[in-house]
C-alpha positions as MATLAB code, in Angstrom:
seq = 'MKLKIALMGAVAASAIAPMAFADAHEGERGRDGNVSIIYWQAPSILNPFLSGGTKDIEAASMIIEPLARYNQDGALVPWLVDEVPTVENGGVSEDLTSITWKITPGIVWADGTPFTSADVKFTADYCMNPDGGCAQVTKFENVTNVEAVDDLTVKVTFGGPTPFPYGPFVGGESPIIQAAQFANCMGAAASSCSTENFNPVGTGPFKVVEFKPNDVITMEANELYRQEGKPAFASVTFKGGGDATAAGRAVMETGEFDYAWNLQLAPDVIANMEAGGKGTPVAGFGPLVERIMLNQTNPSPDLGPEERSVIRPHPFLGDEAVYKALSMAIDRPLLVEIGYGQAGKVTCNWIPAPAAVNSDTFDCSTQDIAGANAMLEAAGWVDSNGNGTRDKDGVELNMLYQTSTNAVRQDFQALIKQWWSEIGVGVELRNIDASVFFGGDAASPDTFQKFYADVEMYANTFNGTDPQSYLANGLCKNAPMPSTQWQGENISRFCDEAYDALHKELTNTANADERARIARELNDIMVSKGGMIPLVHRGRLSAHANSLGGVVLNVWDSELWNVADWYRTGN';
ca = [
      16.617   72.889   -2.174;
      14.571   69.714   -1.722;
      10.990   70.382   -0.633;
       9.660   68.590    2.408;
       6.285   67.102    3.097;
       4.659   69.051    5.910;
       3.202   67.286    8.935;
       1.708   68.954   11.994;
       1.852   68.444   15.710;
       3.258   65.441   17.559;
       3.007   63.270   14.499;
       5.692   65.275   12.698;
       8.553   63.407   14.309;
       7.210   59.963   13.520;
       4.756   60.473   10.721;
       5.546   57.318    8.809;
       5.520   54.166   10.899;
       5.189   50.513    9.958;
       1.915   48.751   10.741;
       2.501   46.575   13.756;
       0.017   44.759   15.971;
       0.323   42.331   18.820;
       0.329   38.687   17.768;
      -0.107   37.243   21.240;
      -3.462   35.654   20.445;
      -2.793   33.868   17.194;
      -4.975   30.992   16.068;
      -7.447   30.014   13.411;
      -9.611   32.624   11.770;
     -13.093   32.792   13.319;
     -12.065   30.931   16.486;
     -13.843   33.318   18.884;
     -17.384   33.122   17.521;
     -19.462   36.293   17.395;
     -18.681   39.857   18.440;
     -21.531   42.298   19.043;
     -21.148   46.016   18.369;
     -23.735   48.699   19.090;
     -23.810   52.148   17.508;
     -26.842   53.951   18.842;
     -26.695   56.130   15.729;
     -27.605   53.417   13.252;
     -25.697   53.184    9.961;
     -27.873   53.908    6.953;
     -25.376   53.212    4.166;
     -21.986   51.459    3.809;
     -20.542   53.807    1.209;
     -18.574   56.662    2.875;
     -18.559   58.572   -0.401;
     -22.304   59.075   -0.058;
     -22.391   59.957    3.626;
     -20.554   62.330    5.907;
     -21.923   60.539    8.973;
     -19.303   59.050   11.295;
     -21.561   56.057   11.977;
     -21.593   55.134    8.285;
     -17.885   55.727    7.738;
     -16.925   53.573   10.717;
     -19.264   50.689    9.931;
     -17.915   50.637    6.366;
     -14.315   50.611    7.643;
     -14.735   46.985    8.683;
     -15.337   46.077    5.040;
     -13.611   48.535    2.696;
     -10.165   49.947    3.367;
      -7.811   52.787    2.351;
      -4.227   52.471    1.120;
      -2.963   53.973    4.389;
      -4.485   55.169    7.624;
      -3.651   56.761   10.954;
      -2.870   54.776   14.086;
      -3.768   55.585   17.675;
      -0.886   58.083   17.899;
      -1.856   59.913   14.724;
       1.033   58.351   12.798;
       0.443   57.505    9.152;
       0.794   53.752    8.602;
       0.648   51.580    5.461;
      -2.459   49.433    5.056;
      -2.830   48.054    1.532;
       0.709   49.107    0.629;
       4.125   48.116    2.004;
       5.204   51.666    2.772;
       3.797   55.179    2.769;
       5.307   57.233   -0.059;
       7.616   60.097    0.924;
      10.142   62.317   -0.804;
      12.876   60.381    0.954;
      11.810   56.972   -0.392;
      11.019   58.336   -3.842;
       7.267   57.888   -3.605;
       6.610   61.634   -3.613;
       8.188   63.736   -6.357;
      10.733   66.291   -5.219;
       8.574   69.091   -6.606;
       5.629   67.715   -4.562;
       3.340   67.511   -7.593;
       2.742   63.748   -7.476;
       2.590   60.760   -5.155;
       3.012   57.142   -6.283;
       1.559   54.271   -4.275;
       2.843   50.684   -4.577;
       0.107   48.205   -3.674;
       1.127   45.131   -1.663;
       1.135   42.095   -3.987;
      -1.412   39.326   -3.451;
      -4.300   41.296   -1.943;
      -7.687   40.151   -3.210;
     -11.231   41.363   -2.830;
     -13.601   39.277   -0.743;
     -14.982   37.791   -3.978;
     -11.524   36.432   -4.862;
     -10.663   38.880   -7.657;
      -7.342   40.781   -7.520;
      -7.168   44.188   -5.883;
      -5.349   46.417   -8.391;
      -4.490   49.993   -9.229;
      -7.523   50.038  -11.537;
      -9.739   49.942   -8.446;
      -7.854   52.864   -6.936;
      -8.161   54.931  -10.098;
     -11.844   54.042  -10.381;
     -12.432   55.247   -6.810;
     -10.938   58.627   -7.658;
     -13.002   58.913  -10.835;
     -16.120   57.927   -8.883;
     -15.670   60.562   -6.172;
     -14.449   63.309   -8.502;
     -17.410   62.925  -10.872;
     -19.221   66.288  -10.586;
     -22.661   64.660  -10.827;
     -22.044   62.101   -8.093;
     -22.398   64.292   -5.011;
     -19.368   62.692   -3.316;
     -19.343   63.533    0.395;
     -15.548   63.132    0.552;
     -14.595   65.218   -2.473;
     -12.350   67.467   -0.347;
      -9.923   64.535   -0.106;
      -9.300   64.984   -3.837;
      -8.698   68.738   -3.701;
      -6.247   69.841   -6.434;
      -5.990   66.328   -7.944;
      -5.663   66.606  -11.734;
      -5.016   62.987  -12.673;
      -4.956   59.484  -11.203;
      -3.101   56.943  -13.347;
      -2.889   53.173  -13.040;
       0.783   52.828  -14.062;
       0.666   49.049  -13.769;
      -1.467   46.578  -11.829;
       0.165   47.439   -8.511;
       1.196   51.064   -9.055;
      -1.013   54.139   -8.977;
       0.180   57.708   -9.478;
      -1.749   60.748   -8.243;
      -0.849   64.060   -9.889;
      -1.749   67.430   -8.405;
      -2.251   70.808  -10.045;
       0.774   72.230   -8.242;
       3.143   71.521   -5.339;
       1.130   69.720   -2.671;
       3.059   69.494    0.600;
       0.424   67.226    2.138;
      -0.424   64.646   -0.551;
      -2.218   62.240    1.796;
      -5.814   63.263    1.090;
      -6.831   60.647   -1.493;
      -7.047   57.006   -0.361;
      -5.961   57.694    3.232;
      -8.066   57.129    6.356;
     -11.525   55.691    6.866;
     -13.141   58.553    4.974;
     -11.345   57.715    1.717;
     -11.321   53.926    1.182;
     -11.107   52.007   -2.101;
     -14.280   50.644   -3.710;
     -14.276   47.828   -6.250;
     -14.385   49.020   -9.862;
     -16.232   45.934  -11.088;
     -18.982   46.268   -8.490;
     -19.559   50.016   -8.864;
     -19.018   50.305  -12.629;
     -22.652   51.253  -13.255;
     -22.842   53.651  -10.308;
     -20.970   56.652  -11.642;
     -22.234   60.210  -11.488;
     -25.934   60.754  -10.950;
     -26.504   56.989  -10.699;
     -24.418   56.743   -7.509;
     -27.196   57.180   -4.977;
     -29.548   54.753   -6.747;
     -27.154   51.771   -6.483;
     -28.707   50.303   -3.346;
     -27.146   46.828   -3.634;
     -23.663   48.254   -4.043;
     -24.038   50.946   -1.371;
     -25.481   48.513    1.193;
     -23.259   45.510    0.384;
     -19.851   46.694   -0.821;
     -17.244   44.083   -1.708;
     -14.134   44.880    0.282;
     -10.630   43.857    1.271;
     -11.280   44.240    4.999;
     -11.570   41.580    7.692;
     -15.361   41.245    7.387;
     -17.954   41.082    4.635;
     -21.664   41.839    4.659;
     -24.167   39.012    4.995;
     -27.226   41.230    5.429;
     -27.673   44.959    5.894;
     -30.900   46.393    7.234;
     -30.479   50.192    7.002;
     -30.986   52.022   10.290;
     -31.217   48.697   12.112;
     -28.682   45.882   12.019;
     -25.751   44.664    9.924;
     -24.785   41.000    9.950;
     -21.226   40.288    8.862;
     -18.975   37.274    8.610;
     -15.206   36.879    8.508;
     -13.609   37.453    5.121;
     -11.966   34.075    4.497;
      -9.646   35.742    1.972;
      -8.394   38.422    4.368;
      -4.660   38.902    3.894;
      -3.543   38.296    7.510;
      -3.543   34.670    8.654;
      -5.630   33.874   11.695;
      -7.506   37.181   11.488;
     -10.129   38.186   12.261;
     -10.528   36.131   15.411;
     -14.289   36.507   15.224;
     -16.318   34.437   12.755;
     -19.208   36.868   12.690;
     -20.329   40.330   13.720;
     -23.689   41.599   14.878;
     -23.610   45.369   14.328;
     -26.731   46.812   15.958;
     -27.880   50.354   15.344;
     -30.459   52.542   17.023;
     -31.683   53.249   20.517;
     -29.812   55.793   22.592;
     -26.425   56.261   24.228;
     -27.712   55.250   27.652;
     -29.032   51.901   26.457;
     -25.828   51.283   24.493;
     -23.609   51.950   27.503;
     -25.676   49.704   29.742;
     -25.651   46.926   27.154;
     -21.853   46.735   27.442;
     -20.998   47.790   30.996;
     -24.031   46.558   32.954;
     -25.762   43.683   31.157;
     -22.923   42.400   28.958;
     -25.293   42.010   26.016;
     -22.849   43.745   23.651;
     -19.075   43.838   23.369;
     -18.480   47.375   22.112;
     -20.511   50.589   22.379;
     -19.572   53.713   20.450;
     -19.908   57.408   21.271;
     -21.306   57.317   24.779;
     -22.348   60.936   24.858;
     -23.496   60.805   28.477;
     -22.998   62.725   31.693;
     -19.918   61.677   33.744;
     -21.934   60.342   36.682;
     -23.975   58.163   34.325;
     -20.792   56.623   32.879;
     -19.424   55.997   36.382;
     -22.609   54.222   37.464;
     -22.512   52.037   34.355;
     -18.872   51.094   34.905;
     -19.801   49.947   38.403;
     -21.834   47.226   36.695;
     -18.557   45.369   36.241;
     -19.105   44.055   32.722;
     -17.185   46.608   30.707;
     -14.672   49.433   30.615;
     -14.992   52.962   29.171;
     -12.162   54.204   26.951;
     -11.591   57.840   26.009;
      -9.228   60.103   24.145;
      -9.059   63.657   22.807;
      -8.768   64.304   19.090;
     -10.219   67.247   17.132;
     -13.897   66.475   17.865;
     -15.926   69.651   18.520;
     -19.553   70.081   19.506;
     -20.686   73.213   17.715;
     -23.680   75.213   16.543;
     -23.717   75.748   12.787;
     -25.224   79.035   11.601;
     -27.140   78.820    8.353;
     -25.834   81.361    5.843;
     -28.810   80.774    3.535;
     -32.551   81.093    3.953;
     -34.286   77.947    5.271;
     -37.770   79.464    5.202;
     -40.546   76.914    4.547;
     -42.127   79.597    2.343;
     -39.460   78.721   -0.231;
     -39.613   75.617   -2.391;
     -37.696   72.483   -1.364;
     -34.979   73.149   -3.962;
     -34.551   76.733   -2.732;
     -34.481   76.318    1.031;
     -30.931   76.531    2.341;
     -29.746   77.665   -1.106;
     -31.130   81.204   -1.453;
     -28.897   83.828    0.153;
     -28.667   85.589    2.519;
     -30.128   84.402    5.805;
     -32.607   86.977    7.118;
     -30.438   87.906   10.117;
     -27.590   85.463   10.857;
     -25.221   87.400    8.608;
     -25.366   90.302   11.070;
     -22.151   90.280   13.104;
     -23.938   91.662   16.161;
     -26.411   88.793   16.082;
     -24.008   85.868   15.799;
     -21.551   87.360   18.266;
     -24.331   87.997   20.781;
     -25.565   84.424   20.402;
     -22.080   83.187   21.276;
     -21.595   85.600   24.179;
     -24.827   84.435   25.822;
     -23.629   80.825   26.181;
     -22.111   79.491   29.423;
     -19.653   76.961   27.980;
     -18.107   75.854   31.304;
     -21.581   74.846   32.498;
     -22.175   72.897   29.266;
     -18.916   71.022   29.833;
     -19.796   70.307   33.445;
     -23.264   68.904   32.810;
     -22.499   67.193   29.544;
     -19.000   65.781   29.609;
     -17.033   66.440   32.801;
     -13.403   65.430   32.245;
     -14.313   64.242   28.748;
     -14.916   67.839   27.643;
     -13.121   71.165   27.454;
     -14.301   74.670   26.640;
     -13.292   75.648   23.139;
     -13.729   78.749   21.023;
     -12.250   76.984   17.986;
     -13.380   74.780   15.145;
      -9.960   73.041   15.069;
      -8.738   72.544   18.671;
      -6.228   69.768   17.923;
      -3.460   69.009   17.328;
      -2.018   71.698   19.604;
      -0.107   73.446   16.809;
      -3.340   74.505   15.087;
      -5.317   75.463   18.218;
      -5.836   79.228   17.938;
      -5.625   81.504   20.979;
      -7.417   84.421   19.299;
     -10.748   84.137   21.085;
     -11.847   84.037   24.720;
     -15.346   82.624   25.068;
     -15.015   81.038   28.497;
     -17.153   83.635   30.314;
     -20.842   84.104   29.671;
     -21.829   87.747   29.064;
     -25.607   88.205   28.868;
     -25.401   91.951   29.550;
     -22.777   92.445   26.851;
     -24.828   90.457   24.344;
     -27.906   92.569   25.046;
     -25.918   95.779   24.687;
     -24.445   94.611   21.375;
     -27.849   93.810   19.917;
     -29.301   97.082   21.189;
     -26.482   99.103   19.615;
     -27.030   97.302   16.291;
     -30.684   98.343   16.232;
     -32.235   95.062   17.335;
     -34.982   96.093   19.760;
     -38.282   94.650   20.938;
     -40.468   97.197   19.186;
     -43.788   95.419   19.763;
     -43.244   94.138   23.310;
     -43.553   90.444   22.428;
     -40.248   89.538   24.090;
     -38.368   89.062   20.834;
     -36.046   91.616   19.279;
     -36.732   92.820   15.776;
     -35.283   95.137   13.141;
     -36.724   96.376    9.868;
     -39.665   94.010   10.265;
     -37.481   90.928   10.861;
     -37.976   89.096   14.170;
     -35.109   87.241   15.862;
     -36.944   83.910   15.848;
     -34.993   80.726   15.147;
     -35.502   77.015   14.604;
     -32.721   75.194   16.476;
     -32.323   71.527   15.541;
     -30.037   68.672   16.494;
     -30.035   64.895   16.799;
     -31.948   63.100   19.525;
     -29.626   62.592   22.479;
     -30.009   63.353   26.186;
     -26.944   65.598   26.401;
     -27.893   67.522   23.263;
     -31.440   68.083   24.497;
     -30.018   69.388   27.792;
     -27.814   71.754   25.809;
     -30.759   72.883   23.690;
     -32.856   73.688   26.757;
     -30.105   75.720   28.397;
     -29.142   77.606   25.259;
     -32.774   78.396   24.480;
     -33.081   79.918   27.951;
     -29.900   81.980   27.556;
     -30.945   83.200   24.126;
     -34.380   84.163   25.431;
     -32.578   86.383   27.945;
     -31.152   88.409   25.052;
     -34.457   88.642   23.187;
     -34.089   85.751   20.758;
     -37.048   83.446   20.239;
     -36.151   79.765   19.796;
     -38.109   76.739   18.648;
     -36.396   73.439   19.462;
     -36.417   70.364   17.271;
     -34.625   67.036   17.618;
     -34.352   64.378   14.919;
     -33.447   60.702   15.179;
     -29.670   60.521   14.701;
     -29.888   57.826   12.039;
     -32.001   60.164    9.924;
     -30.210   63.413   10.825;
     -26.791   62.037    9.849;
     -28.113   59.676    7.187;
     -27.477   61.702    4.042;
     -30.685   60.583    2.309;
     -31.174   63.085   -0.520;
     -34.939   62.570   -0.338;
     -35.226   63.359    3.375;
     -35.941   66.926    4.571;
     -34.418   66.124    7.965;
     -30.709   65.661    7.247;
     -28.053   67.926    8.684;
     -26.812   68.516    5.120;
     -30.134   69.971    3.964;
     -30.169   72.163    7.085;
     -33.813   73.212    6.975;
     -33.350   75.241   10.166;
     -31.649   78.442   11.262;
     -29.083   76.777   13.500;
     -28.164   73.165   14.144;
     -25.870   71.453   16.620;
     -23.663   68.418   16.151;
     -20.041   67.306   16.314;
     -17.678   65.826   13.777;
     -13.983   65.316   13.319;
     -11.371   64.414   10.709;
      -8.894   61.631   10.048;
      -5.230   62.249   10.796;
      -3.499   65.263   12.291;
      -3.344   67.578    9.273;
      -6.589   69.582    8.864;
      -6.125   70.692    5.249;
      -8.910   68.530    3.806;
     -11.177   69.256    6.766;
     -10.650   72.998    6.406;
     -11.703   72.608    2.773;
     -15.175   72.010    4.191;
     -15.395   75.805    4.498;
     -14.837   76.456    0.779;
     -17.702   78.062   -1.124;
     -17.870   75.250   -3.667;
     -18.381   72.525   -1.059;
     -21.845   73.578    0.103;
     -24.547   70.887   -0.179;
     -27.132   71.733   -2.807;
     -29.626   69.988   -5.081;
     -27.067   69.636   -7.880;
     -24.816   67.607   -5.531;
     -27.720   65.515   -4.250;
     -27.367   67.491   -1.020;
     -23.902   66.062   -0.352;
     -21.012   68.283    0.726;
     -19.391   69.181    4.026;
     -19.794   72.980    4.022;
     -22.917   72.571    6.093;
     -23.426   76.241    7.004;
     -22.970   77.285    3.329;
     -20.217   79.628    4.499;
     -18.650   81.504    1.593;
     -15.772   83.954    1.930;
     -13.260   84.902   -0.769;
     -10.478   85.503    1.752;
     -11.040   82.060    3.244;
     -10.908   80.365   -0.155;
      -7.710   82.222   -1.090;
      -6.029   81.386    2.228;
      -6.921   77.714    1.897;
      -5.331   77.712   -1.545;
      -2.193   79.099    0.101;
      -2.293   76.262    2.628;
      -2.330   73.652   -0.127;
       0.889   75.161   -1.520;
       2.744   75.661    1.780;
       5.409   73.158    2.829;
       6.751   74.532    6.116;
       4.966   72.894    9.054;
       4.965   76.048   11.194;
       3.523   78.093    8.356;
       0.870   75.459    7.687;
      -0.143   75.590   11.338;
      -0.324   79.397   11.220;
      -2.535   79.331    8.126;
      -4.769   76.667    9.679;
      -5.253   78.879   12.752;
      -6.124   81.838   10.537;
      -8.687   79.771    8.615;
     -10.218   78.709   11.915;
     -10.400   82.348   12.979;
     -12.110   83.434    9.756;
     -14.753   80.730   10.076;
     -15.539   81.602   13.700;
     -15.213   85.403   13.522;
     -17.357   85.676   10.384;
     -20.206   83.587   11.751;
     -19.864   80.195   10.138;
     -20.324   78.434   13.474;
     -20.293   78.797   17.246;
     -17.885   76.257   18.832;
     -19.009   74.947   22.214;
     -17.111   71.947   23.590;
     -13.895   70.159   22.640;
     -15.134   66.617   23.208;
     -13.208   63.530   24.059;
     -14.315   60.408   22.213;
     -15.782   58.038   24.769;
     -16.724   54.440   24.020;
     -16.799   51.206   26.031;
     -15.797   47.600   25.522;
     -16.592   44.387   27.350;
     -13.959   43.185   29.782;
     -13.818   39.998   27.739;
     -12.925   41.836   24.526;
      -9.202   42.119   23.874;
      -7.214   44.048   21.293;
      -9.280   47.246   21.398;
      -7.138   50.333   20.766;
      -9.135   53.558   20.798;
      -8.200   55.733   17.840;
      -9.266   59.385   17.747;
      -7.461   60.043   14.441;
      -9.260   57.484   12.238;
     -12.155   55.051   12.464;
     -12.643   53.674   15.981;
     -12.957   50.269   14.337;
      -9.624   50.666   12.530;
      -8.060   47.544   14.080;
     -11.138   45.324   14.421;
      -9.161   42.549   12.715;
      -7.064   42.377   15.901;
      -9.927   42.066   18.371;
     -10.252   38.750   20.201;
     -12.030   37.121   23.114;
     -10.175   36.923   26.413;
     -10.768   34.599   29.328;
     -12.463   37.276   31.457;
];
């Protein structure tokens, strides 16, 4: 019986679709002058393999590209290839142990050199190098070999049947970097290659003129871009920093910028901005979840910098009564109301979308302060010294709760601190500039990867509609640590043998219904065993100027996925 590639959710019926964009505004490349983009979380690097921050991945997507990516409907579309390999077209072996990509002839890098399979193989070798600390290594799970068969053919071989072979080189998180440029940046040298990491040579519609980390990126049109007449804009001003409020106003009220990303603002604030008449908000629901990560290791400042968030266990967050009580004390409907309105939904899950993988195991929609207090009391956590904080065996329930600087997140922090105080948990609040928090700088003590706190709050998502690679973020081996230069996506340092074994089963399962069932079970293990506390299923909300055409919001890939198709309208 021929094995089938498994695809989840609505995408399953139309997973492979040709790349097609409107050509109604054809003309000469660069005809529309400058386009201004503002990301209030400023990019700090343009190499997605050295950052898990969405801001960095999306800024880089304008320059470096994958072989295939996901469109606005979650359908997999060819990008640097003519078609996406499948079993049916012969690109995926019938035993599902390999996938062969055929690169579109004639593509060149922005420096004029040919784009070849050698670059694709180099990218795999770069990310899979154990000393490199690649932030996207989960995309290469179970890959045993990447072979440049000829200049335009690359074959990826897996260690066993791999029903979903679209991890490597697919989506904005797994683009191709130029072998010639990064040749001296392998392994431990990766993070020290500032010129390469700040100014990558790409195949995308734009190239870097100047990059000022955590500030501004100046780009110009790639005159060698493969599509005639694109991009319509001759240059890009990509501004970083500030806050979501200023970014929204700059597009919808003052018209200073053309596109503002991630407007994490209260609904009434967005409505008031839209009334300014200069721009339009756009929103869509993907798998983005605002959550509280629970540190499984000990972040005590009494430990050395190479031991904090490495030494196990955490003094108290491994206690089931503690992490369940923390969750029970939270009023999620109120968080949705004050933070997101219609752009948010209560969720008890890490993976709320697509619908097939959204578990119905938990009910966290009702706050239960009394139940949380009773649970802690029964587990022996009492306020023995009358200081207002519960303790047990000499350990006080005192926590450092950190997140990025953002008005909505600080509102959430204040409310959750109050609720946790009502169950006898002491909380110190800390907020860190988002450009630093999500920056991935191995030398900084303030990154979300280092996690020098007891709990931290943020949101992230994944490319496409199959969560296999994303769920690999919960594997024991993917925890950030000094030996990986603090890169890795298992931020809570969660480690569970049953989880690891079940994820291995997922990688070998072909049936779409079974894959969805396993994904739900992995979600349930992560939540029920205290890896995180999900809060809000967030819609992605951005805004564009009324004079900016061609914008298609994409919740399954980089928001800037089709920037080559943007143009200036007459408005």
